[in-house]
Coordinates of C-alpha atoms in Angstrom, one line a residue:
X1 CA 97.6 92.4 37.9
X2 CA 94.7 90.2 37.2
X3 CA 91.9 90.5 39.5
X4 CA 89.2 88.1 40.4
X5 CA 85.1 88.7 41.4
X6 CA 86.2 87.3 44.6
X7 CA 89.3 89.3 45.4
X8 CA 87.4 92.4 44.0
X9 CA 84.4 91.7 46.8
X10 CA 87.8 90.6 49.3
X11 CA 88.7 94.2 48.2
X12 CA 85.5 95.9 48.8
X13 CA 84.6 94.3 52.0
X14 CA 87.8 95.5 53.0
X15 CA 87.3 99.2 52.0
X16 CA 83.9 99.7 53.7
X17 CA 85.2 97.9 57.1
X18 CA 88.4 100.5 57.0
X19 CA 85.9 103.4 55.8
X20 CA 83.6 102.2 58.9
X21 CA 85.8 102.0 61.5
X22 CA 87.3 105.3 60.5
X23 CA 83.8 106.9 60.8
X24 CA 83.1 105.0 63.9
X25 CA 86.3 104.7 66.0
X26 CA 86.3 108.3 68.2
X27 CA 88.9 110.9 67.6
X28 CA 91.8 111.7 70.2
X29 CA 91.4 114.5 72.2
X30 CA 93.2 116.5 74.9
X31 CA 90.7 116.9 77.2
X32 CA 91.4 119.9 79.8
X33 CA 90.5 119.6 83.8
X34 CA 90.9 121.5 86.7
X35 CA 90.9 120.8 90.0
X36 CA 90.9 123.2 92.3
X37 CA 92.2 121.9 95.7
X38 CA 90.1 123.5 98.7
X39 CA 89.5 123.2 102.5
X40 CA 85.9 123.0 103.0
X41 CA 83.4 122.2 105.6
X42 CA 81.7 118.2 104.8
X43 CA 80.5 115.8 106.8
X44 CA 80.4 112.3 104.8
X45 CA 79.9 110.1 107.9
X46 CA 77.5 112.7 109.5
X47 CA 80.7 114.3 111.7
X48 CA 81.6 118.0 110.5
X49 CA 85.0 118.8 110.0
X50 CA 87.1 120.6 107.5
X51 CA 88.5 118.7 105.0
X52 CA 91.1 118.9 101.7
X53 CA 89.0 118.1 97.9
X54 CA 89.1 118.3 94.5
X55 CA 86.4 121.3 93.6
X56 CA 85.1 121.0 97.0
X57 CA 83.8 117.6 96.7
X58 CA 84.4 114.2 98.8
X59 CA 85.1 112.4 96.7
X60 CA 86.9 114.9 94.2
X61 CA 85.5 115.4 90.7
X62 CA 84.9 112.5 88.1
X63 CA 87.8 112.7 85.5
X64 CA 87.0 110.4 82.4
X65 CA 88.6 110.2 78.9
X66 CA 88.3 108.0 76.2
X67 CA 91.4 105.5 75.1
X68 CA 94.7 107.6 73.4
X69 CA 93.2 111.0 74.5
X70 CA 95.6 113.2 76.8
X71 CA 94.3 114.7 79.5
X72 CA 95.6 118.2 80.3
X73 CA 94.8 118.5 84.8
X74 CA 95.5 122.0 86.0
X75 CA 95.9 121.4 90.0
X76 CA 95.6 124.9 91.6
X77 CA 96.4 125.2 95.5
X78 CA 93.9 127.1 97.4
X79 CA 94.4 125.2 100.9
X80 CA 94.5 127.6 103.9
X81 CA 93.9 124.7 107.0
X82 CA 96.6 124.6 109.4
X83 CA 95.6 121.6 110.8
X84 CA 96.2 119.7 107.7
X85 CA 99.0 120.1 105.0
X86 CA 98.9 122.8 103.0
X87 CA 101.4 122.0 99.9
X88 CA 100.0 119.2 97.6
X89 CA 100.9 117.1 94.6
X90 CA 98.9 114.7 92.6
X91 CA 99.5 111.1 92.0
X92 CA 97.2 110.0 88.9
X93 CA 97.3 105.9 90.2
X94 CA 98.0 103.5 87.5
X95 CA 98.4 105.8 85.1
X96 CA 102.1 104.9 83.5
X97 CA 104.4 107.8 82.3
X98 CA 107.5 107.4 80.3
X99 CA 110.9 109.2 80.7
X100 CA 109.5 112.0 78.5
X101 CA 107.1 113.3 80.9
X102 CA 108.1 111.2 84.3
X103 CA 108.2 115.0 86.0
X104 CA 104.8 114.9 85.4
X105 CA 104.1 111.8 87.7
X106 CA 103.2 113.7 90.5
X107 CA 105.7 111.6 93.7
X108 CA 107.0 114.2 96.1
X109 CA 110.9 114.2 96.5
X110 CA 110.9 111.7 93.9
X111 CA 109.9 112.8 90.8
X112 CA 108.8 116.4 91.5
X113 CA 108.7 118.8 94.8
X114 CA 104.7 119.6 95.9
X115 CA 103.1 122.3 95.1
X116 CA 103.4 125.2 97.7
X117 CA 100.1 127.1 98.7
X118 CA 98.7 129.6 96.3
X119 CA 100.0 128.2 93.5
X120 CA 99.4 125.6 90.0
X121 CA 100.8 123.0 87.6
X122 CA 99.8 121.6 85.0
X123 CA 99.9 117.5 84.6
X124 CA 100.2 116.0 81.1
X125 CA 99.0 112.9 81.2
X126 CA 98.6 110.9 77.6
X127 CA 96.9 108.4 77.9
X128 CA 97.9 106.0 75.6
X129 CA 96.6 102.5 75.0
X130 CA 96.1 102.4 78.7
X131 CA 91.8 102.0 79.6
X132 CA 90.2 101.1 83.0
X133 CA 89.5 102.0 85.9
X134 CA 92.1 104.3 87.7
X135 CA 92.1 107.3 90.6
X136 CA 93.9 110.1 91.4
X137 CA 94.8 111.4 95.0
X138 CA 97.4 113.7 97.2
X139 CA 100.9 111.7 97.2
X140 CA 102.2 114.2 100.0
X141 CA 102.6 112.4 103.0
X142 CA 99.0 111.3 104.4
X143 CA 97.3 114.4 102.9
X144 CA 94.5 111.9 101.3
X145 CA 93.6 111.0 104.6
X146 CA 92.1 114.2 104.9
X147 CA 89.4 113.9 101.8
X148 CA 91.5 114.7 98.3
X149 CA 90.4 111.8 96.2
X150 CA 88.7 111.0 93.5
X151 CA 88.1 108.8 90.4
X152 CA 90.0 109.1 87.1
X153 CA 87.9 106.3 84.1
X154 CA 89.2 105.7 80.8
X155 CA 87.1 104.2 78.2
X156 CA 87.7 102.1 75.8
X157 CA 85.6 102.1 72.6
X158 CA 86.5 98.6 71.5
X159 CA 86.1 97.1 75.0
X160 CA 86.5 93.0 74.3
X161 CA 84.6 92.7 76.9
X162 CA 81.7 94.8 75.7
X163 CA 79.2 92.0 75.1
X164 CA 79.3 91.3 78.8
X165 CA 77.0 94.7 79.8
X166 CA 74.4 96.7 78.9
X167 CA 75.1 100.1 81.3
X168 CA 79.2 101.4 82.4
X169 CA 78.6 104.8 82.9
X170 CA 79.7 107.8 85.6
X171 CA 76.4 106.2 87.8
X172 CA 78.2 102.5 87.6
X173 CA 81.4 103.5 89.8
X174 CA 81.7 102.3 93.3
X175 CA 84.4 104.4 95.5
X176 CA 85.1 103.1 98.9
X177 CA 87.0 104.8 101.5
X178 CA 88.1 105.0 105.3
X179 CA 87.2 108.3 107.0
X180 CA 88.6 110.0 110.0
X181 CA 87.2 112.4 111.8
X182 CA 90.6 114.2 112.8
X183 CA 92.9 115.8 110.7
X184 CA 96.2 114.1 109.6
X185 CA 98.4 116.5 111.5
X186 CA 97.0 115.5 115.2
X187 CA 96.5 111.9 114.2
X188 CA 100.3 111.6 112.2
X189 CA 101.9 113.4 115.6
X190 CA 100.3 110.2 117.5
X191 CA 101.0 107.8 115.3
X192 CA 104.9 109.1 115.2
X193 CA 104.7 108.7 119.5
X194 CA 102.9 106.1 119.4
X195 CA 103.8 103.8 116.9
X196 CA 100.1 102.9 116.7
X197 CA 98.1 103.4 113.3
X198 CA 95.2 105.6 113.6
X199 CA 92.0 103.5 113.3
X200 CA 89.3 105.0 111.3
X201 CA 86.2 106.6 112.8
X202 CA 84.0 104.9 109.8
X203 CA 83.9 103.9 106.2
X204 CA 82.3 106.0 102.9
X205 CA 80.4 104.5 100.3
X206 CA 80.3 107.2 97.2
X207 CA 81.0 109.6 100.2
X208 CA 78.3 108.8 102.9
X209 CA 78.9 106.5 105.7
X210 CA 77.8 106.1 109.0
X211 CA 79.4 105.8 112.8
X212 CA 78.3 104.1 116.1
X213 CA 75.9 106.6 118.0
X214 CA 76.4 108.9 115.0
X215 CA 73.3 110.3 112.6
X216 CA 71.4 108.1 109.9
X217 CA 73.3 109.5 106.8
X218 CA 71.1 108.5 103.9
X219 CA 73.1 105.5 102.4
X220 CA 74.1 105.7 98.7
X221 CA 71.5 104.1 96.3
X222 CA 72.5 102.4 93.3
X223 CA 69.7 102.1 90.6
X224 CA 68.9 99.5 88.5
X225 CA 66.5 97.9 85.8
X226 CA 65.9 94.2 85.8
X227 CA 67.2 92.2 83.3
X228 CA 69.9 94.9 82.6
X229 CA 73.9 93.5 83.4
X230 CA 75.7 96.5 84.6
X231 CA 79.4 97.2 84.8
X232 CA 80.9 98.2 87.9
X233 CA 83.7 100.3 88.5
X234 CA 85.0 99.7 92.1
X235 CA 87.9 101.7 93.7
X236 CA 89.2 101.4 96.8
X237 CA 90.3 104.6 97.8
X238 CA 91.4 103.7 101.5
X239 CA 94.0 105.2 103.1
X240 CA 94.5 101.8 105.1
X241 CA 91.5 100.0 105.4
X242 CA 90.7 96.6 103.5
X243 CA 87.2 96.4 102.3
X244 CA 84.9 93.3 101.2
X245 CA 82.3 93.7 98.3
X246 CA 79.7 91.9 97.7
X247 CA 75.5 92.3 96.8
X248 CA 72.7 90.5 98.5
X249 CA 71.4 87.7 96.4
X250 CA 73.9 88.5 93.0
X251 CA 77.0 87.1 91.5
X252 CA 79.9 89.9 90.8
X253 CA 81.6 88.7 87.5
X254 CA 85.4 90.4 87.5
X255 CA 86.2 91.4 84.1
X256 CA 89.3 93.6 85.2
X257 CA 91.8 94.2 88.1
X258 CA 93.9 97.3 88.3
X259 CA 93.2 98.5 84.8
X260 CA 93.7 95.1 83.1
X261 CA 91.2 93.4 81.7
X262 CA 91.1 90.0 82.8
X263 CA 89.2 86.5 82.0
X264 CA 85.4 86.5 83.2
X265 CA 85.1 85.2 86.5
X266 CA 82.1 84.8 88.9
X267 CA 82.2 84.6 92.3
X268 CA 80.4 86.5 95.5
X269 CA 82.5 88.6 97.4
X270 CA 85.5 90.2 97.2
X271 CA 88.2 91.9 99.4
X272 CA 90.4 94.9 98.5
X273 CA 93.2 96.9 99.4
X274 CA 94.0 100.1 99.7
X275 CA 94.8 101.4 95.9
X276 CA 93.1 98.1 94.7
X277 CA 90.5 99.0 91.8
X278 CA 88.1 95.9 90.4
X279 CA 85.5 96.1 87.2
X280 CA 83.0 93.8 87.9
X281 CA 79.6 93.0 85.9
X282 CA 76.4 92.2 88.2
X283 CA 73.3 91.1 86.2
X284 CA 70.3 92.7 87.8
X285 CA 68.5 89.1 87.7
X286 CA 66.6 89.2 90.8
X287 CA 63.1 89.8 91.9
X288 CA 62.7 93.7 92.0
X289 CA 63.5 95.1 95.4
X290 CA 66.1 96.7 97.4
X291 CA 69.1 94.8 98.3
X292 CA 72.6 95.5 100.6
X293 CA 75.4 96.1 98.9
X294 CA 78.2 95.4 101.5
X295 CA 80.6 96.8 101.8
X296 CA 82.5 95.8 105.7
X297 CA 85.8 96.8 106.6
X298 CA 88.8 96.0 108.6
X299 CA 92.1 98.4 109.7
X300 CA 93.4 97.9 113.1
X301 CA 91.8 97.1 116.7
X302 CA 88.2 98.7 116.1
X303 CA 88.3 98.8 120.4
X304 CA 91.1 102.1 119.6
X305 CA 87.8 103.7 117.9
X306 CA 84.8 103.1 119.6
X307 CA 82.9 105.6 116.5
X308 CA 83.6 102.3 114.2
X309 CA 81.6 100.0 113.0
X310 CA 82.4 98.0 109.5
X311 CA 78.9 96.8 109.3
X312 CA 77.7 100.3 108.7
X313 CA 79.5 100.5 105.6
X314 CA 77.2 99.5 103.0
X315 CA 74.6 100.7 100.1
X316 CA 71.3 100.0 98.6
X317 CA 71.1 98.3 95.1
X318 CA 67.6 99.7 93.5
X319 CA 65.4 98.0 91.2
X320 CA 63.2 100.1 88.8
X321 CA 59.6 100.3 90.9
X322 CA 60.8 99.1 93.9
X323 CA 60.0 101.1 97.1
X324 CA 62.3 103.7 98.2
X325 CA 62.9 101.7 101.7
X326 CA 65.9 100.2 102.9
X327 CA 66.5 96.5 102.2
X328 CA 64.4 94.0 104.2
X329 CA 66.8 91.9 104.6
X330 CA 70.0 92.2 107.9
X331 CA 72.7 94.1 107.8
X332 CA 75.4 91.3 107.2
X333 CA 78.8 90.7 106.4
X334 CA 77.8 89.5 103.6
X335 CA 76.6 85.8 101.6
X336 CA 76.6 82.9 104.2
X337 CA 78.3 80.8 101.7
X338 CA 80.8 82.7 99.9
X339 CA 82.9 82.3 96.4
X340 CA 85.9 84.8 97.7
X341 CA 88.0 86.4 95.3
X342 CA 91.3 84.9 94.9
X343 CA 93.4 87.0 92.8
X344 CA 95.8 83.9 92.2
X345 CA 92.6 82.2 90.1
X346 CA 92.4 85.3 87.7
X347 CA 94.0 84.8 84.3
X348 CA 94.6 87.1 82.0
X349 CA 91.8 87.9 78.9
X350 CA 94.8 88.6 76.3
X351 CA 97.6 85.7 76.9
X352 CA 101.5 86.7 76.9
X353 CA 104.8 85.3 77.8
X354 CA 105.8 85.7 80.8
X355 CA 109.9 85.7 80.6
X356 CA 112.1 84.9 83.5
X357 CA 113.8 86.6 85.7
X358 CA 117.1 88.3 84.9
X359 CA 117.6 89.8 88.5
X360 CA 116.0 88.4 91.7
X361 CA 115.5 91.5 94.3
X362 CA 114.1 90.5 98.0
X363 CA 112.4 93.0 100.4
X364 CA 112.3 92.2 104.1
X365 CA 109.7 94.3 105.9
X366 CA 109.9 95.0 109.2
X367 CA 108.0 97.3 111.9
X368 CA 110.5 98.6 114.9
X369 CA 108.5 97.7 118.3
X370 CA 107.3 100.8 119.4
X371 CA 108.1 102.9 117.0
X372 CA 106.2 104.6 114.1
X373 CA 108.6 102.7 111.6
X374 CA 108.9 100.4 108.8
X375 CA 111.9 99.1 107.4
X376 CA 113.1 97.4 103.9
X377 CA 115.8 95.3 104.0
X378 CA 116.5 97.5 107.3
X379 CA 116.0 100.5 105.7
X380 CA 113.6 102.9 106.7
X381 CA 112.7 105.4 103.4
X382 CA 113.0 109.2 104.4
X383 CA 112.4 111.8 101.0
X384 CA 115.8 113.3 100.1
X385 CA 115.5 117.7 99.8
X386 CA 117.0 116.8 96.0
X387 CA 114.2 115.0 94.3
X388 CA 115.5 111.2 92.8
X389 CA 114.7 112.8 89.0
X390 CA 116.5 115.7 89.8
X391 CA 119.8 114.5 90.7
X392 CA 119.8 111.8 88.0
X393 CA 119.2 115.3 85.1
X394 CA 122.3 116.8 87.1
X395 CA 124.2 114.2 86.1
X396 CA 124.0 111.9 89.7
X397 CA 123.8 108.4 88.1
X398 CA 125.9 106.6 90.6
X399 CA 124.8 105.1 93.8
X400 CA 126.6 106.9 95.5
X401 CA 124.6 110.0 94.7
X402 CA 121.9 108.7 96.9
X403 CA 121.9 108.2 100.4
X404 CA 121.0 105.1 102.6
X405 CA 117.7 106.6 103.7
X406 CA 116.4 107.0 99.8
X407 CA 116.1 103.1 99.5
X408 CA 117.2 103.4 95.9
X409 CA 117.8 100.4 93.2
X410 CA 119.2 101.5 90.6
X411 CA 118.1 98.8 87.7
X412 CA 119.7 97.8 84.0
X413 CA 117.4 98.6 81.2
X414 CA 115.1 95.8 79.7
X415 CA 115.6 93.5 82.5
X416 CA 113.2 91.4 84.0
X417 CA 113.2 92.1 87.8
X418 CA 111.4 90.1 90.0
X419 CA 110.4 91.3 93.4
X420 CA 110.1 88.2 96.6
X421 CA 108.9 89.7 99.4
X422 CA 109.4 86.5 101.8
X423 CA 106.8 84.9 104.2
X424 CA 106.9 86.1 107.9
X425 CA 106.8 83.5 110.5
X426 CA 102.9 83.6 111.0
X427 CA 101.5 81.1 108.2
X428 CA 97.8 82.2 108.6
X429 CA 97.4 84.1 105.6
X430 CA 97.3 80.5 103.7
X431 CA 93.4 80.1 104.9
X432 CA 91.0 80.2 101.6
X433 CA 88.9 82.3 103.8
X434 CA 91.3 85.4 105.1
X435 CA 90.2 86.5 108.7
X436 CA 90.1 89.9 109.9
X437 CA 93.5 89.2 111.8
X438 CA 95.6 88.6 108.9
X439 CA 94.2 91.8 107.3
X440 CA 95.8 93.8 110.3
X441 CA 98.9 92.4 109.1
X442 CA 98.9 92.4 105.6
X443 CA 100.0 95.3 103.3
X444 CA 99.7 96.2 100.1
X445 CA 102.6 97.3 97.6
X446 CA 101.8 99.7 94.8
X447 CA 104.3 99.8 91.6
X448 CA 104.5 103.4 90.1
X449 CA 105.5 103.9 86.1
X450 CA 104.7 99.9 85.6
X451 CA 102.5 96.8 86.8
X452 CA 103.7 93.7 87.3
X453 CA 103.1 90.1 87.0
X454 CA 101.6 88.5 90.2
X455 CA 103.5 85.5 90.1
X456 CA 102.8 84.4 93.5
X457 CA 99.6 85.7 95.2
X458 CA 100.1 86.3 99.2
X459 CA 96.9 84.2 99.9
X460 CA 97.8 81.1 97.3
X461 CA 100.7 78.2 97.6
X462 CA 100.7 78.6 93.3
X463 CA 103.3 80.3 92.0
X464 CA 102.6 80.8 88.2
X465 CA 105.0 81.9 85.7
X466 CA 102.5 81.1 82.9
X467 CA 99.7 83.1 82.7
X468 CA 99.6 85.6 86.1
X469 CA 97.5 88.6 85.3
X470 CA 99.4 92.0 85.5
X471 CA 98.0 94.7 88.2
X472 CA 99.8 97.7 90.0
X473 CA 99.1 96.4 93.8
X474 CA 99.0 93.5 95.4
X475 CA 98.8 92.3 99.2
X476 CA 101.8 91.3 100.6
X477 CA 101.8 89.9 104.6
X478 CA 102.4 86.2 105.9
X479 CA 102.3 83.7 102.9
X480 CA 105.1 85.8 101.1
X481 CA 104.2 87.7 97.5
X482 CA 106.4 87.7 94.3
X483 CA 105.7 90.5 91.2
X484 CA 107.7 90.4 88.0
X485 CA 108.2 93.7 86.2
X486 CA 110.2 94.7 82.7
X487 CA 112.5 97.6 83.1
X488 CA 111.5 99.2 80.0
X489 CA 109.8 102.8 80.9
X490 CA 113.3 104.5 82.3
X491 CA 112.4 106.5 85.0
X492 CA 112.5 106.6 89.1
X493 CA 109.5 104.6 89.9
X494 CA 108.1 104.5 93.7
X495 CA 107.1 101.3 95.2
X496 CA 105.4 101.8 98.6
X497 CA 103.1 100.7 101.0
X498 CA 99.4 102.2 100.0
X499 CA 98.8 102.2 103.5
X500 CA 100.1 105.4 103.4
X501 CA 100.5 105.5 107.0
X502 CA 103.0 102.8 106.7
X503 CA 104.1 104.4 103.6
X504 CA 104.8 107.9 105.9
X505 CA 106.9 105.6 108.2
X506 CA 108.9 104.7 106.1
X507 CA 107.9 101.8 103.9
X508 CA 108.8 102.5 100.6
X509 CA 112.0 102.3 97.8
X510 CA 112.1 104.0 94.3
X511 CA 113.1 101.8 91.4
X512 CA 115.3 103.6 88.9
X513 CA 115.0 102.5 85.6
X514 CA 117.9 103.1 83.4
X515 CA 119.0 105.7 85.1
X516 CA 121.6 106.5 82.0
X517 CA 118.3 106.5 79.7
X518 CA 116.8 109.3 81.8
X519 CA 119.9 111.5 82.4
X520 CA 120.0 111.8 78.5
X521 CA 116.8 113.1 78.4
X522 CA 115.6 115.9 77.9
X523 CA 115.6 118.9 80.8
X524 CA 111.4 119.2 81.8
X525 CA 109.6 122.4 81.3
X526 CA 110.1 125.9 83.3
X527 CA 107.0 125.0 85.5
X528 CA 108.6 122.0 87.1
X529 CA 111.9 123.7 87.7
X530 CA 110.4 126.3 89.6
X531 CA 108.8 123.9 91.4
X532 CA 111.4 123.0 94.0
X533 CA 112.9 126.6 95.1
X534 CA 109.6 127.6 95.9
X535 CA 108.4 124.7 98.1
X536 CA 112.4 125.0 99.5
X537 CA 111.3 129.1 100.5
X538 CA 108.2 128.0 102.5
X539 CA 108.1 127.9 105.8
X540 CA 108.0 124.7 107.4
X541 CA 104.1 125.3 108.5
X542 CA 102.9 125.6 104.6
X543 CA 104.7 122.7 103.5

C-alpha cells in the first residue's frame, strides 16, 4: 500500500492521541469500603439523641470512585438500639444493577432479606459507564429516618462538561436532609394510629441544622475564591421533606439531574424531592463577603411541630478574606424574583430517540382517610416473607406466584413501558410558582435498576416525547406525571414513594423485568443465600 506525507502525519497524529489518552485516561479499579453501621450519640440540630450511621457519622462516610471502577462495600451490623431497627440493608440510589448481580441491590423482601444484627455482606457494585452524583441509605422500612445516609460521587474523567468549572471536589457536595428528634419506632407506631406523617423537628445542611428555641449550631460554611466557578453536588437526602436551593446574589447553572448530565441551564432557585440529586455550577462572581445559601423546607403542617422552622435551614457561602461573620443580609426564603427550576425545560446534553410506547401502565394513588395507607391501583404494597428475586430463581415466573399485596407487574423484555400516573382533582400543581400546599401533596416516585424518560413533568402542561431528559425520580401530585422506561436490565425493580413514610404504608410495586431472563440466571453467591434464614431466626425485636 502506497502511503502519502499526509496520511503518514494522519497516521502519526493518530498514534500519539491513542498513546496519550492511554497514558492519561485512569485505570479501573475495585476500590474496597466499609461501613460499619453503629448507634451513636449526635446531635445535628443541637438535640441529642441516638442515632443509626455509616462509621459513626451523620451524614455517613463520603464514598467516591472514578467512572468503570467497582466498588467493593462491606456493610457490617453493629446496631444495638431498641428504639430503632436493628437489621439493615443498603440501597446504593441510582446506581443500576443487571440480572448478574441484582442480589446485590440491596431492597428488602425484594431483592435480598436485611441483614440481621451482628452480622456483614458484601455489595458489588460495578460501576460501569454510570458518573454523577448518587447516595446510598437504609432501604429497611424508615430506618434512614434515624441518620444512616450518606453520599456515594462518581467521577468522570472526560466530563463534557468539564470546561464549565474550575473546583468539584469532596468540599463541593451539598447534602440536605430532614431531622427528627424521635426515633422511627415511636414516631412509625403514631403514624400507623394515626394516619398522620410525622413532621420533622428541623432540617440539616451537611449535618448541622437548627430548631425554634433550640441552640445556635454553627451553620455549615462553604468556601470560596472569587472569580473561581465551582461545581456543586446537591443531594437531597430527605426522608419526606422538599427542599428549595438557592444562593444570595448568584445564578445556579444545572449541568445534571439524577446522574445525567444535562444541557446548561441558569436559573435561581431550585426545589427538590426526596431522593432528588442536582449538579449545579455557581460562579463565585460577587463582591467578597458572606452570603445565605438557602436552603427552606416544607413536609406537612409545621403547627404538628412546633421545634420547626424551614427558615433555619440554611449555610454560609465564604469568600477568600471575608470575615468569618454570618451574612449581613436576612434570613430569607430566598431571591425576591426568582428563575425556578422546571424540570420540564431541561434537555438532555447527549440527544437520543425517544421510542414509543409498547405498553401503557397507569397508577392510581390513593391515601385511605384515616388510615396510615396508600394504595396503587387499590393496592396497598406489603413485603412478601419470600423475597420477589427469590421466587422467580425457584422457578415462580407466573403471576400467580405472587400475591395481591406484592403489587407486582410482571413486564416483556425490551419493551417500552410507559408509566401515567393521572392528575387528581386539585389542578394547583399547574402554578409556575409551586406553593407550599401542593408540596404537602405531591410525592415523588423513585425507579430502581433504570431511569426513565420524564415525558410529562407534574408541574408543566408539555408532554415531550422528543428530547425529555432521563432521571430516577420525579414528583408526581395534582397535574399528573408520565415516565417512559426500556425493559432491558431483567430483574425485579422497586418503584416507590421516596417519602419513605408513604413508601412504609404502602406505596410502592416492583417491576419485573423479564422475569424468564432472570430465572435462567445464574443462582447468587453463598452470602446472599444465607441471608434470608437468618433474618427468618430472629426475633421479631432484632428485625
Amino acid at each position: 500500500m502506497k502511503l502519502t506525507v499526509t496520511s503518514l502525519l494522519l497516521a502519526l497524529l493518530h498514534s500519539r492521541s491513542a498513546f496519550s489518552a492511554a497514558v492519561t485516561a485512569p485505570a479501573k479499579v475495585t476500590k474496597q469500603v466499609t461501613l460499619d453501621i453503629v448507634n451513636v450519640e449526635a446531635a445535628p440540630d443541637g438535640f441529642q439523641r441516638s442515632i443509626i450511621s455509616a462509621n459513626g457519622k451523620y451524614p455517613g462516610t463520603l464514598i467516591t470512585a472514578n467512572k468503570g471502577d467497582t466498588l467493593v462495600v462491606t456493610v457490617n451490623n453493629k446496631l444495638t438500639d431498641a428504639t430503632m431497627r436493628r437489621s439493615t440493608s443498603m440501597d446504593f440510589d441510582g446506581i443500576f444493577f443487571t440480572t448478574q448481580n441484582a442480589f446485590m441491590e440491596g431492597t428488602p423482601f425484594v431483592t435480598a432479606c436485611p441483614i440481621a444484627p451482628n452480622a456483614s455482606f458484601v455489595y458489588t457494585l460495578p460501576l460501569g459507564e454510570q458518573a454523577g452524583t448518587f447516595w446510598y441509605h437504609s432501604q429497611l422500612s424508615v430506618q434512614y429516618v434515624d441518620g444512616l445516609r450518606g453520599p456515594l460521587i462518581i467521577y468522570d474523567p472526560e466530563d463534557p462538561h468539564r470546561n464549565l468549572y474550575d473546583v468539584d471536589n469532596e468540599d463541593t457536595i451539598w447534602q440536605v436532609g430532614d431531622w427528627w428528634h424521635n426515633s422511627t419506632i415511636p414516631l412509625l407506631d403514631g403514624y400507623v394510629a394515626t394516619g398522620i406523617v410525622p413532621v420533622s423537628d428541623s432540617g440539616t445542611f451537611n449535618g448541622a441544622g437548627r430548631f425554634n428555641g433550640g441552640p445556635e449550631v454553627p451553620f455549615f460554611v462553604q468556601n470560596v475564591q472569587a472569580g473561581k466557578r465551582y461545581r456543586f453536588r446537591i443531594i437531597n437526602q430527605s426522608a419526606r421533606n422538599v427542599f428549595t436551593m438557592s444562593v444570595d446574589n448568584h445564578d445556579l447553572t444545572v449541568i445534571a439531574a439524577d446522574g445525567v448530565e444535562t444541557v446548561a441551564h441558569t436559573v435561581n432557585e431550585i426545589q427538590m424531592f426526596a431522593g432528588q440529586r442536582y449538579d449545579v455550577v455557581l460562579h463565585a462572581n460577587q463582591p467578597v463577603g458572606n452570603y445565605w445559601i438557602n436552603a427552606p423546607f416544607v413536609g406537612g403542617d409545621p403547627t404538628r411541630n412546633l421545634n420547626q422552622n424551614g427558615t433555619l435551614s440554611r449555610a454560609i457561602l465564604r469568600y477568600a478574606g471575608a470575615r468569618a461573620v454570618d451574612p449581613a443580609g436576612p434570613m430569607t426564603d430566598g431571591p425576591a424574583n426568582p428563575n425556578l427550576l422546571l424540570e420540564s425545560d431541561l434537555r438532555p446534553l447527549v440527544p437520543e430517540v425517544v421510542p414509543p410506547a409498547d405498553m401503557n401502565i397507569t397508577l392510581e394513588l390513593v391515601v385511605t382517610t384515616g388510615k396510615a395507607q396508600w394504595n396503587v391501583n387499590g393496592v396497598s404494597y406489603l413485603p412478601p416473607t419470600t423475597p420477589t428475586l427469590v421466587k422467580i430463581l425457584d422457578g415462580q415466573t407466573d403471576q400467580a406466584a405472587f400475591n395481591q399485596t406484592e403489587n407486582t407487574f410482571l413486564l416483556p423484555a425490551n419493551q417500552t413501558v410507559q408509566i401515567i400516573f393521572p392528575p387528581s382533582e386539585d389542578d394547583e400543581a399547574h402554578h409556575k410558582k409551586i406553593d407550599q400546599d401542593v408540596h404537602r401533596r405531591a410525592t415523588a416516585f423513585h425507579l430502581h435498576g433504570n431511569n426513565f424518560w420524564l415525558i410529562k413533568s407534574n408541574f408543566s402542561d408539555v408532554i415531550n416525547e422528543v428530547n425529555p431528559i432521563r432521571r430516577d425520580v420525579a414528583p408526581v401530585g395534582s397535574a399528573g406525571t408520565i415516565v417512559r422506561f426500556r425493559t432491558d436490565n431483567p430483574g425485579p425493580w422497586f418503584f416507590h414513594c421516596h417519602i419513605f413514610w408513604h413508601m412504609q404504608a404502602g406505596l410502592a410495586t416492583v417491576m419485573v423485568q423479564d422475569v424468564d431472563g432472570i430465572a435462567a440466571g445464574d443462582r447468587p453467591n453463598q452470602a446472599w443465600e444465607t441471608l434470608c434464614p437468618a433474618y427468618d431466626a430472629l426475633p421479631a425485636e432484632l428485625q
